[in-house]
Tab-separated table of C-alpha atoms and ligand atoms in Angstrom:
chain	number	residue	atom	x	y	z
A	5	UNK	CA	87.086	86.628	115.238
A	6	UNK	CA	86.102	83.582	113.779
A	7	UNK	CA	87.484	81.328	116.369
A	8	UNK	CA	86.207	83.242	119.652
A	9	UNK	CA	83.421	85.293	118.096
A	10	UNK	CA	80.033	84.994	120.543
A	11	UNK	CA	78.580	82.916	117.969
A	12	UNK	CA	81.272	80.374	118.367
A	13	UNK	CA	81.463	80.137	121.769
A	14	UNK	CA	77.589	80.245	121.795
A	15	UNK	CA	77.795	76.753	119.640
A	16	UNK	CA	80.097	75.182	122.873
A	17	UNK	CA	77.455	75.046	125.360
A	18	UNK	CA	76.521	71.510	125.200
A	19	UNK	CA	80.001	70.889	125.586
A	20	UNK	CA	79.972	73.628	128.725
A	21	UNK	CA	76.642	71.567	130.267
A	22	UNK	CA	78.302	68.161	129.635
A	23	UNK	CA	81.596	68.691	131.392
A	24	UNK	CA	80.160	71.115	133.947
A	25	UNK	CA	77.399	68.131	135.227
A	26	UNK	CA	80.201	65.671	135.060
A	27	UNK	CA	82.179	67.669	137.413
A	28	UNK	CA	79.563	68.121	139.955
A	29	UNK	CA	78.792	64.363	139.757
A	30	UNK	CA	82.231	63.396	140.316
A	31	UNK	CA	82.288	65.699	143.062
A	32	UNK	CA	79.108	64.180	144.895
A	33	UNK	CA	80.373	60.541	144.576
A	34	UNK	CA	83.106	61.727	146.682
A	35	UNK	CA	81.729	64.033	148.907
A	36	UNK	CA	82.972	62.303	152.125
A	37	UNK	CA	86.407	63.728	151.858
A	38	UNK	CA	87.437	66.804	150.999
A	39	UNK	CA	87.553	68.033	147.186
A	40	UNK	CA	90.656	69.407	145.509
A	41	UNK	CA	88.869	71.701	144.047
A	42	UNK	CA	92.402	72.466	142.043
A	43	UNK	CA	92.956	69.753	140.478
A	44	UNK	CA	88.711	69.216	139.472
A	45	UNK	CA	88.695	72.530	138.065
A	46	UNK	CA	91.816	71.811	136.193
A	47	UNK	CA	89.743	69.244	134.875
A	48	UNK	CA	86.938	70.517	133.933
A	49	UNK	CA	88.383	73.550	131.681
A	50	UNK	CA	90.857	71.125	129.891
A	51	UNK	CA	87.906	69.340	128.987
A	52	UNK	CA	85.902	71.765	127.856
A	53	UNK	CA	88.735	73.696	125.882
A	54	UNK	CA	89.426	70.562	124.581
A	55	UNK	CA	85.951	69.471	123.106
A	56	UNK	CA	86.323	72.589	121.594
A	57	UNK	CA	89.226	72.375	119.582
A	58	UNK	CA	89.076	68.852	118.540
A	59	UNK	CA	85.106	68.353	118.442
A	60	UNK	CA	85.482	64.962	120.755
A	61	UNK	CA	86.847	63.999	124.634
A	62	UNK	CA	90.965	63.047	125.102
A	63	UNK	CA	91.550	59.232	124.619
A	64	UNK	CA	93.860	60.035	126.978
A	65	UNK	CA	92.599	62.469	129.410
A	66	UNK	CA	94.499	62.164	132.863
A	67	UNK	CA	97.428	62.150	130.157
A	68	UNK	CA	97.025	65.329	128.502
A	69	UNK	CA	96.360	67.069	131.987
A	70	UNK	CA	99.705	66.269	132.724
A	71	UNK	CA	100.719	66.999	129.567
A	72	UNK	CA	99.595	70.657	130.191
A	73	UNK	CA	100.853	70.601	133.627
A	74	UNK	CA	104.696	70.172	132.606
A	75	UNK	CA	104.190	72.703	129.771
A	76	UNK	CA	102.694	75.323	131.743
A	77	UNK	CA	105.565	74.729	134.337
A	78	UNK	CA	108.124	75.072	132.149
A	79	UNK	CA	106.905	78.063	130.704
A	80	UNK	CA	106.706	79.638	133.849
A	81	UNK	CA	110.027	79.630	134.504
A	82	UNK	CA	112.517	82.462	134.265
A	83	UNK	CA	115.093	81.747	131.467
A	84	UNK	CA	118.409	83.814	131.466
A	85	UNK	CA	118.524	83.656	128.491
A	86	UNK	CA	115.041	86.280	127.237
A	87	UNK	CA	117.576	88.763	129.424
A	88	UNK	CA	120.769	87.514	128.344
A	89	UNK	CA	120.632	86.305	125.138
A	90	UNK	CA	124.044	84.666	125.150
A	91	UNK	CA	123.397	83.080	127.958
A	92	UNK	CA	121.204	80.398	125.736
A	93	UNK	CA	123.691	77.894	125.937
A	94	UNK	CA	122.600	77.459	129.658
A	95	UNK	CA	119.512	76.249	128.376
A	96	UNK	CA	121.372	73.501	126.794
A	97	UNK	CA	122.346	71.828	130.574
A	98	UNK	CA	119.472	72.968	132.776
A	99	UNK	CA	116.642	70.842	131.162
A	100	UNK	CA	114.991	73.501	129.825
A	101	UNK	CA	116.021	72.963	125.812
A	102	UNK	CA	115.002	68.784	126.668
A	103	UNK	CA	111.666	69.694	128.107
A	104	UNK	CA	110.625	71.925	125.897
A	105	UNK	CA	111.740	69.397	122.483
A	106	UNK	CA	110.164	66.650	125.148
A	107	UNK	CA	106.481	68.410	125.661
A	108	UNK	CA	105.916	70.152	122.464
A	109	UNK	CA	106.866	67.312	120.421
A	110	UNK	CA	104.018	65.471	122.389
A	111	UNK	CA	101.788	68.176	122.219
A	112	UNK	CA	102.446	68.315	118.295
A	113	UNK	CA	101.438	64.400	117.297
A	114	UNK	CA	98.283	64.990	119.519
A	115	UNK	CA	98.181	67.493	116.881
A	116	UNK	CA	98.966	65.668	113.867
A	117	UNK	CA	97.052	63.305	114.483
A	118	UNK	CA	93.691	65.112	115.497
A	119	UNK	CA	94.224	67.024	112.341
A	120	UNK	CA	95.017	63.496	110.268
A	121	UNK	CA	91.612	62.738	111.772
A	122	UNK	CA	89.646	65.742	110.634
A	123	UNK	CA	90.815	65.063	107.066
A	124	UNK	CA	89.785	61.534	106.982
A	125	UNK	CA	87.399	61.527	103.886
A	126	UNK	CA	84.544	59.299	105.760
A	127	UNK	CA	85.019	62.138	108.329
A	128	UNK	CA	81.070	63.319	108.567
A	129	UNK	CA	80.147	66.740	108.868
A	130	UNK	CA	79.366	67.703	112.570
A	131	UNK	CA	77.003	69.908	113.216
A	132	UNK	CA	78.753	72.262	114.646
A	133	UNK	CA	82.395	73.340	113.685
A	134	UNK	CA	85.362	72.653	116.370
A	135	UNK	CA	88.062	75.143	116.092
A	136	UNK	CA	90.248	72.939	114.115
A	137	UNK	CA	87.502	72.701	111.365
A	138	UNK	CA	87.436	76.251	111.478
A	139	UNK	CA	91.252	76.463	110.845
A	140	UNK	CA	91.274	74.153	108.245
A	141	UNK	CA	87.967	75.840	106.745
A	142	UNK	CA	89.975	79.373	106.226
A	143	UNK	CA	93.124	77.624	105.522
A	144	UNK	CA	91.335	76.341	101.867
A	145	UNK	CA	89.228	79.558	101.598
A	146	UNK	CA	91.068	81.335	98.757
A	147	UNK	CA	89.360	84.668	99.080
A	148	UNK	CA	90.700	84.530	103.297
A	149	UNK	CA	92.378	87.534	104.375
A	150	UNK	CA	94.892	85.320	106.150
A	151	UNK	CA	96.941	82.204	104.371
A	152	UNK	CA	97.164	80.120	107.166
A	153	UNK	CA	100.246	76.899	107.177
A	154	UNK	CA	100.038	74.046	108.869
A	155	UNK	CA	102.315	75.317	111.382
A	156	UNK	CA	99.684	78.010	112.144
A	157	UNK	CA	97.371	75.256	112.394
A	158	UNK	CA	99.007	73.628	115.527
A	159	UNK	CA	100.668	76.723	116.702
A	160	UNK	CA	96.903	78.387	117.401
A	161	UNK	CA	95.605	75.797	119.122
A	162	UNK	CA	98.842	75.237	121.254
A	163	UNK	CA	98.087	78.969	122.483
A	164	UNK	CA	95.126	78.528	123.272
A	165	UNK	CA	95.439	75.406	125.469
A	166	UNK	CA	98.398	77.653	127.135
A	167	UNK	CA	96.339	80.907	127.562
A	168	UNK	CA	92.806	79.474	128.308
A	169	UNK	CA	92.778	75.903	130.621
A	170	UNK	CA	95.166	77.393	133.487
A	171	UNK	CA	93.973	80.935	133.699
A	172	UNK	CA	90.230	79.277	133.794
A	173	UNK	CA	90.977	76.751	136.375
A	174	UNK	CA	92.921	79.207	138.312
A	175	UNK	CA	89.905	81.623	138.864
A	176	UNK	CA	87.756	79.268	139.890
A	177	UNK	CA	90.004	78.195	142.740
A	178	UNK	CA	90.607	81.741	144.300
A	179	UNK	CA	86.858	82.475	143.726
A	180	UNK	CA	86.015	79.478	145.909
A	181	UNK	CA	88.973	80.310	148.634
A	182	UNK	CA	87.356	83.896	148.567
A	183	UNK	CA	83.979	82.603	149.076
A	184	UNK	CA	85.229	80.107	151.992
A	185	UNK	CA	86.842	83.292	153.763
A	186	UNK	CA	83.734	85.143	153.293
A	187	UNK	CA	80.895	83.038	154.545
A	188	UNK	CA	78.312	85.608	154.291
A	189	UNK	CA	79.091	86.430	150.579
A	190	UNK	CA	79.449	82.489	149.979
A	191	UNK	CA	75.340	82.537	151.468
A	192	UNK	CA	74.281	85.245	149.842
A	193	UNK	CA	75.703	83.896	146.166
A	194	UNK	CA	74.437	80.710	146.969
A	195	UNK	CA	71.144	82.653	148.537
A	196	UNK	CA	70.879	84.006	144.484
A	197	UNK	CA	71.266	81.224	142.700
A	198	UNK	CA	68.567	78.736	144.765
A	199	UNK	CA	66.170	81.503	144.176
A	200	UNK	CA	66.440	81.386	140.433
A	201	UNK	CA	66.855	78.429	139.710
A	202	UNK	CA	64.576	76.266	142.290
A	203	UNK	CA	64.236	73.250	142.194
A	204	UNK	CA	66.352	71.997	138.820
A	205	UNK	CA	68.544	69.206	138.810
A	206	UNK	CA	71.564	71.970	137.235
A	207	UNK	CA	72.187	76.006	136.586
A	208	UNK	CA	71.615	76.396	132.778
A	209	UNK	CA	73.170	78.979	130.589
A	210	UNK	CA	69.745	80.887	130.415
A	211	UNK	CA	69.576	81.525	134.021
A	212	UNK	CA	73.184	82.618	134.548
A	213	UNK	CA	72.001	86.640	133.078
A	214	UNK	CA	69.385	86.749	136.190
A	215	UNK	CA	72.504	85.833	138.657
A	216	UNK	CA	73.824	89.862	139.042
A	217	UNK	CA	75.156	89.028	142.488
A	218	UNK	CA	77.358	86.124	141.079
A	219	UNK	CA	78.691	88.244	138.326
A	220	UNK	CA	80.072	90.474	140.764
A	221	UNK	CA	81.655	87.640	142.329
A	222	UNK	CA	83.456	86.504	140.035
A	223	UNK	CA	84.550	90.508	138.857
A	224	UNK	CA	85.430	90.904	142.529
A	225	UNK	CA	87.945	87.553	142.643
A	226	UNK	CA	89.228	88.406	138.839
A	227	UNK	CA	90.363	92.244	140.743
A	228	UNK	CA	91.867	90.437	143.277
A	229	UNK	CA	93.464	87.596	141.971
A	230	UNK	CA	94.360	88.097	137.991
A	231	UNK	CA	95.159	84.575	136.773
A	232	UNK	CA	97.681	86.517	134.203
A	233	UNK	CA	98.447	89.433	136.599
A	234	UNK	CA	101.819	90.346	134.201
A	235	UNK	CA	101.583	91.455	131.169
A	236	UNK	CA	104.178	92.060	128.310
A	237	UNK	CA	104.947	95.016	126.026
A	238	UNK	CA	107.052	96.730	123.654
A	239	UNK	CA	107.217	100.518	123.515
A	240	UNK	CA	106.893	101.417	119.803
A	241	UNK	CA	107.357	105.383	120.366
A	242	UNK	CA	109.295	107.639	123.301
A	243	UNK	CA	107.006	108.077	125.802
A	244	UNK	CA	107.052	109.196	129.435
A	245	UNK	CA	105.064	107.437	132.005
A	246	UNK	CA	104.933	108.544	135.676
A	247	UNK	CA	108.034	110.746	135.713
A	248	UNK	CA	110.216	108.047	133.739
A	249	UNK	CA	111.531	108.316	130.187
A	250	UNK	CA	110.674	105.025	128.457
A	251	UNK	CA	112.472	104.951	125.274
A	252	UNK	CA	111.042	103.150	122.107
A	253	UNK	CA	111.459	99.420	121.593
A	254	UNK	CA	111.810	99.083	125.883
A	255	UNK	CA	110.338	96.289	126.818
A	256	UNK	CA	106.899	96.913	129.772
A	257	UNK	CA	105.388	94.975	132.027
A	258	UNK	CA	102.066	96.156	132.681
A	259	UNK	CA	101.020	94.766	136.376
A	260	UNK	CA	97.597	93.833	136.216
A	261	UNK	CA	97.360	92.952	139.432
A	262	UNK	CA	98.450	95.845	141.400
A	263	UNK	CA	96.327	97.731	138.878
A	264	UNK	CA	93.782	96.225	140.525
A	265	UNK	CA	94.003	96.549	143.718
A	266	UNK	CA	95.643	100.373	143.553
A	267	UNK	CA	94.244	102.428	146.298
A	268	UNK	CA	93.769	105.332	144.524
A	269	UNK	CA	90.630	103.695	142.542
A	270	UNK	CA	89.864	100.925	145.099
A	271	UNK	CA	87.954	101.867	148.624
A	272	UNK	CA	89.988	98.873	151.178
A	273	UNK	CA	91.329	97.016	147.944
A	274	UNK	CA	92.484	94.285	149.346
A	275	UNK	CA	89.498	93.428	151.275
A	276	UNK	CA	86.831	90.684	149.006
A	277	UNK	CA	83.707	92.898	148.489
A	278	UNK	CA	81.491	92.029	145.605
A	279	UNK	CA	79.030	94.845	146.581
A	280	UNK	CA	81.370	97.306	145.106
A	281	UNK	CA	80.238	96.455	141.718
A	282	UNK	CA	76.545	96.122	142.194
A	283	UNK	CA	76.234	100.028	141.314
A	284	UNK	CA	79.070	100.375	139.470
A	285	UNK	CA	79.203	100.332	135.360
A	286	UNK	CA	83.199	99.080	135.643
A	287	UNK	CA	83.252	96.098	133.758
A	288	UNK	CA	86.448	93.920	132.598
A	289	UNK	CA	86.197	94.495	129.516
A	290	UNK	CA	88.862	96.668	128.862
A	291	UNK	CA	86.908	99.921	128.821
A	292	UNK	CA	87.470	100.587	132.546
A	293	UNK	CA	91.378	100.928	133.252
A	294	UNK	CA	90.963	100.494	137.224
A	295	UNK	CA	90.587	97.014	136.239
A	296	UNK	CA	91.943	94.533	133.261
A	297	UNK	CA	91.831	91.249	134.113
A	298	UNK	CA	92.116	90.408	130.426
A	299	UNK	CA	94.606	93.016	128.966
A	300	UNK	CA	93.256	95.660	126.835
A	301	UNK	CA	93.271	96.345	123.153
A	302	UNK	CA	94.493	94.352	120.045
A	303	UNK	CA	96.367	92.100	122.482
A	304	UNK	CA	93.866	91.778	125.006
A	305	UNK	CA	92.305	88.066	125.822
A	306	UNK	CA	90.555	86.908	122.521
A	307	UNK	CA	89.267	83.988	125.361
A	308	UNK	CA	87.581	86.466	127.114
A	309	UNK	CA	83.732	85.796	126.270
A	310	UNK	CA	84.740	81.821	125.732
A	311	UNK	CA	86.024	81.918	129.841
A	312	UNK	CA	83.109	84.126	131.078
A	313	UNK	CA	80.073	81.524	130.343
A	314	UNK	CA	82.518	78.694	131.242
A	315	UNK	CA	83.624	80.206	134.551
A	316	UNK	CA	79.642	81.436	135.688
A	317	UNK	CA	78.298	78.448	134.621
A	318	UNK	CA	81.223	75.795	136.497
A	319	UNK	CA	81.219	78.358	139.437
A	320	UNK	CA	77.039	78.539	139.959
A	321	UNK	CA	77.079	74.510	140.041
A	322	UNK	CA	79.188	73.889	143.098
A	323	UNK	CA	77.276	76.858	144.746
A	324	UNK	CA	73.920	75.823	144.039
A	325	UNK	CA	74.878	71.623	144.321
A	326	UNK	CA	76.501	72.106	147.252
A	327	UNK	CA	77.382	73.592	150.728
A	328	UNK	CA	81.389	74.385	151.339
A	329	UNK	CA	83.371	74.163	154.621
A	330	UNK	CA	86.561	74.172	155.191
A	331	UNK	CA	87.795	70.610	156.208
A	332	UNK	CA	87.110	69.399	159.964
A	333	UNK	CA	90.211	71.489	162.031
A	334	UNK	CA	90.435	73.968	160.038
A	335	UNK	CA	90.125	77.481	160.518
A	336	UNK	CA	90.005	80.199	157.493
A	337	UNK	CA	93.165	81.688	159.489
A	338	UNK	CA	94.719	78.532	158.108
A	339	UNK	CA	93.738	78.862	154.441
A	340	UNK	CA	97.014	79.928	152.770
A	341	UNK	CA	96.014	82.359	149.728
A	342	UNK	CA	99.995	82.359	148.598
A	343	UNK	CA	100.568	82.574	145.427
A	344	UNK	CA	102.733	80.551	143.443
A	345	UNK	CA	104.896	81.788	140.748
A	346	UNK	CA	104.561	80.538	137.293
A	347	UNK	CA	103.274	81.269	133.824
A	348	UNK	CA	99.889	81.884	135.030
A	349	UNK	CA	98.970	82.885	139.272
A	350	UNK	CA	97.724	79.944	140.769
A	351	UNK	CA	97.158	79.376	144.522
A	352	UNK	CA	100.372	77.868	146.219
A	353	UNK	CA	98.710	74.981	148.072
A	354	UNK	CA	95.784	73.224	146.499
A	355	UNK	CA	92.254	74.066	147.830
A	356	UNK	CA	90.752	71.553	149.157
A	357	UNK	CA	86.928	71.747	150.908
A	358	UNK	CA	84.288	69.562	152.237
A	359	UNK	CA	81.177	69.375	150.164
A	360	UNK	CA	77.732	68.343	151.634
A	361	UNK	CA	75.197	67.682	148.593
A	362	UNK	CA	72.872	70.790	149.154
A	363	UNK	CA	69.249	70.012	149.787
A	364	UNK	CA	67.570	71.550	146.149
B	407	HEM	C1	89.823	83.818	133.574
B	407	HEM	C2	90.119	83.580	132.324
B	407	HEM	C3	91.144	84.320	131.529
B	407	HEM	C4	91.875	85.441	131.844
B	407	HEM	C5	91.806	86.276	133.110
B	407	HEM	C6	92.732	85.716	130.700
B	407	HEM	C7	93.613	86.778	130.643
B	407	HEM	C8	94.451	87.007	129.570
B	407	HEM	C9	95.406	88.073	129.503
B	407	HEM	C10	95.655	89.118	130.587
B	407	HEM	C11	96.044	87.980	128.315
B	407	HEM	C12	97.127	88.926	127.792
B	407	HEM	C13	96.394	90.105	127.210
B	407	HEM	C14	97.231	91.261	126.809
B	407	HEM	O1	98.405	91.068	126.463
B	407	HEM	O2	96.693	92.391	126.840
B	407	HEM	C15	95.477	86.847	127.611
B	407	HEM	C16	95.858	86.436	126.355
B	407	HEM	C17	95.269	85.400	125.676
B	407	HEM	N1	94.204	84.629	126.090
B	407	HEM	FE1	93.275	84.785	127.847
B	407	HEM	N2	92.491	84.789	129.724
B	407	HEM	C18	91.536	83.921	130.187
B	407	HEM	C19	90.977	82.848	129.518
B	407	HEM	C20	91.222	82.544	128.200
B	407	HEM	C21	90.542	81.517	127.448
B	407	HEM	C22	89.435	80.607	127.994
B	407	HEM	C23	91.097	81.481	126.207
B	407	HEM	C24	90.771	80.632	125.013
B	407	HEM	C25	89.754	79.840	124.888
B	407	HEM	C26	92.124	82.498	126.187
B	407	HEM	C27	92.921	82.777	125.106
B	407	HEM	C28	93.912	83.724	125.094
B	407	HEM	C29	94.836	83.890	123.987
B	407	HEM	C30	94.838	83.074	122.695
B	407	HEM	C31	95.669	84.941	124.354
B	407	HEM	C32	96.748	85.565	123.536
B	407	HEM	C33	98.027	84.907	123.753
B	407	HEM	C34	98.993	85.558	122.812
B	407	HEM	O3	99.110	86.798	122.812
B	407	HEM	O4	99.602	84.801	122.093
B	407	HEM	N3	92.164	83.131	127.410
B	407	HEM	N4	94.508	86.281	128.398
């Protein structure tokens, strides 16, 4: 709550601006040849996730991306060992024990030392809190309803870089492949967005409530391509669920992903039709079960209203900045929309697209 809460992420959005007119500037210096729109988009959310933990850029940016990159790939792979516990000492010769002491003791003096820094006494007050001022903040509140260690301190953080860069840069990319297969819904998003916002140098967070068709967008790619389309469980009762006795303490994986495109709620589910929410109340919230992008319940995405304005905002920029074609020889037969398999669903191959400043 007091990490994610609306105000919070409210108190981000010069951070959101910043990073989101960097990457369009970046992206117009090299508009000759084609964007990896994977790797900028990777960018851009580590940035922004990262401003708002630590309250200031990387020293070491292209660094930490990497940083993440190794992490998340490790994570992503199967170990033997969650099915067969005894099995562990496998870990112990496949790389997997080394990585892991490798990246997270990395990840931990970025940590110790960002924290160092935020208890330097000549440390001034900023004006708004970063998430590790927050943590620290309820850590010395005595009346708290949480006592919070050190090693909370790190490990929150940690999850959130895990749970919120990849999962953020990962929707943007299959929104943009979607749109690039889809020329007419790529026009008429881009159609939107020119007409509200006319004439200004950038999208701003106050226009992004008028842009209803680019909201659907977005719900139509999250449907389609959950970024965290598995997840886990742990029966605490008996229960039966479509015929099958599940006993208590089983372990479930909820598929989000076939959830969402289940042909008993869906009308053609697999084809890319925003339209189908332009009338529709179902939301991803968590309230509407045909579709849960983020989970549901006490476990569901606390990142959830921090990705939203992140994802509008970074996703109405290269619409309205720029036109989008596929590179010269290429055909949208030829766009590969495999997915890879990891810790969260990315697209196999990178996407890469040609980007022609748009006349505004
Ligand atoms: C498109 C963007 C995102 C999607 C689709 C997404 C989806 C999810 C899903 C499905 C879960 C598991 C929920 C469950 O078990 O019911 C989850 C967990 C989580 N997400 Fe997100 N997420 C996104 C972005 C973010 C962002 C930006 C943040 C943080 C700033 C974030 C923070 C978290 C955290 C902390 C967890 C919990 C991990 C845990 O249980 O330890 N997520 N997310």
């Amino acid at each position: 709550m007091e990490l994610l809460c609306s105000k919070r992420v409210q108190s981000f959005h010069t951070v959101r601006n910043q990073e989101v007119e960097l990457m369009t500037k970046f992206n117009a210096r090299s508009s000759s040849e084609p964007i990896n729109l994977s790797s900028l988009t990777l960018v851009v959310t580590n940035n922004i996730v990262y401003r708002a933990i630590f309250g200031k850029k990387s020293d070491n940016a292209a660094g930490f991306d990497e940083l993440m990159r190794q992490v998340q790939g490790l994570l992503g792979k199967t170990s033997t060992a969650d099915f067969f516990p005894w099995m562990e000492w496998l870990n112990k010769f496949n790389g997997r024990n080394a990585g892991m002491d490798k990246y997270f003791g990395e990840l931990d003096e970025i940590l110790d030392q960002e924290i160092h820094n935020h208890l330097h006494p000549e440390r001034s007050k900023p004006e708004n809190e970063d998430l590790i001022d927050v943590l620290l903040r309820t850590q010395k509140d005595s009346s708290a309803a949480i006592s919070l260690t050190s090693e909370h301190i790190k490990a929150v953080p940690i999850d959130i870089f895990l749970a919120g860069n990849d999962t953020s840069s990962a929707t943007l990319v299959w929104t943009m492949a979607e749109l690039i297969r889809n020329p007419s819904v790529m026009k008429k998003a881009q159609d939107e967005i020119r007409q509200v916002v006319k004439g200004k140098q950038m999208v701003e967070a106050d226009q992004l409530p008028k842009l209803i068709y680019l909201k659907s967008v977005l719900k139509e790619a999250l449907r389609l391509h959950p970024p965290a389309p598995l997840v886990p469980r742990e029966t605490i009762q008996d229960c039966t669920v479509g015929g099958y006795k599940i006993p208590a303490k089983t372990r479930v994986i909820i598929n989000i992903k076939s959830i969402g495109t289940d042909r008993k709620h869906w009308e053609n589910p697999l084809e890319f039709r925003p339209e189908r929410f332009l009338n529709s109340s179902i939301d991803f919230g968590g309230q509407n079960f045909e579709m849960v992008p983020f989970g549901v319940g006490r476990r569901g995405c606390p990142g959830m209203n921090f990705s939203i304005p992140l994802l509008e905002l970074a996703l109405a920029n290269l619409l309205y900045r720029f036109d989008w074609q596929l590179p010269p020889g290429m055909t949208s037969e030829d766009l590969d929309m495999e997915e890879a398999l990891g810790l969260t669903m990315h697209k196999k191959t990178p996407l890469c697209l040609a980007a022609t400043p748009a006349i505004i």
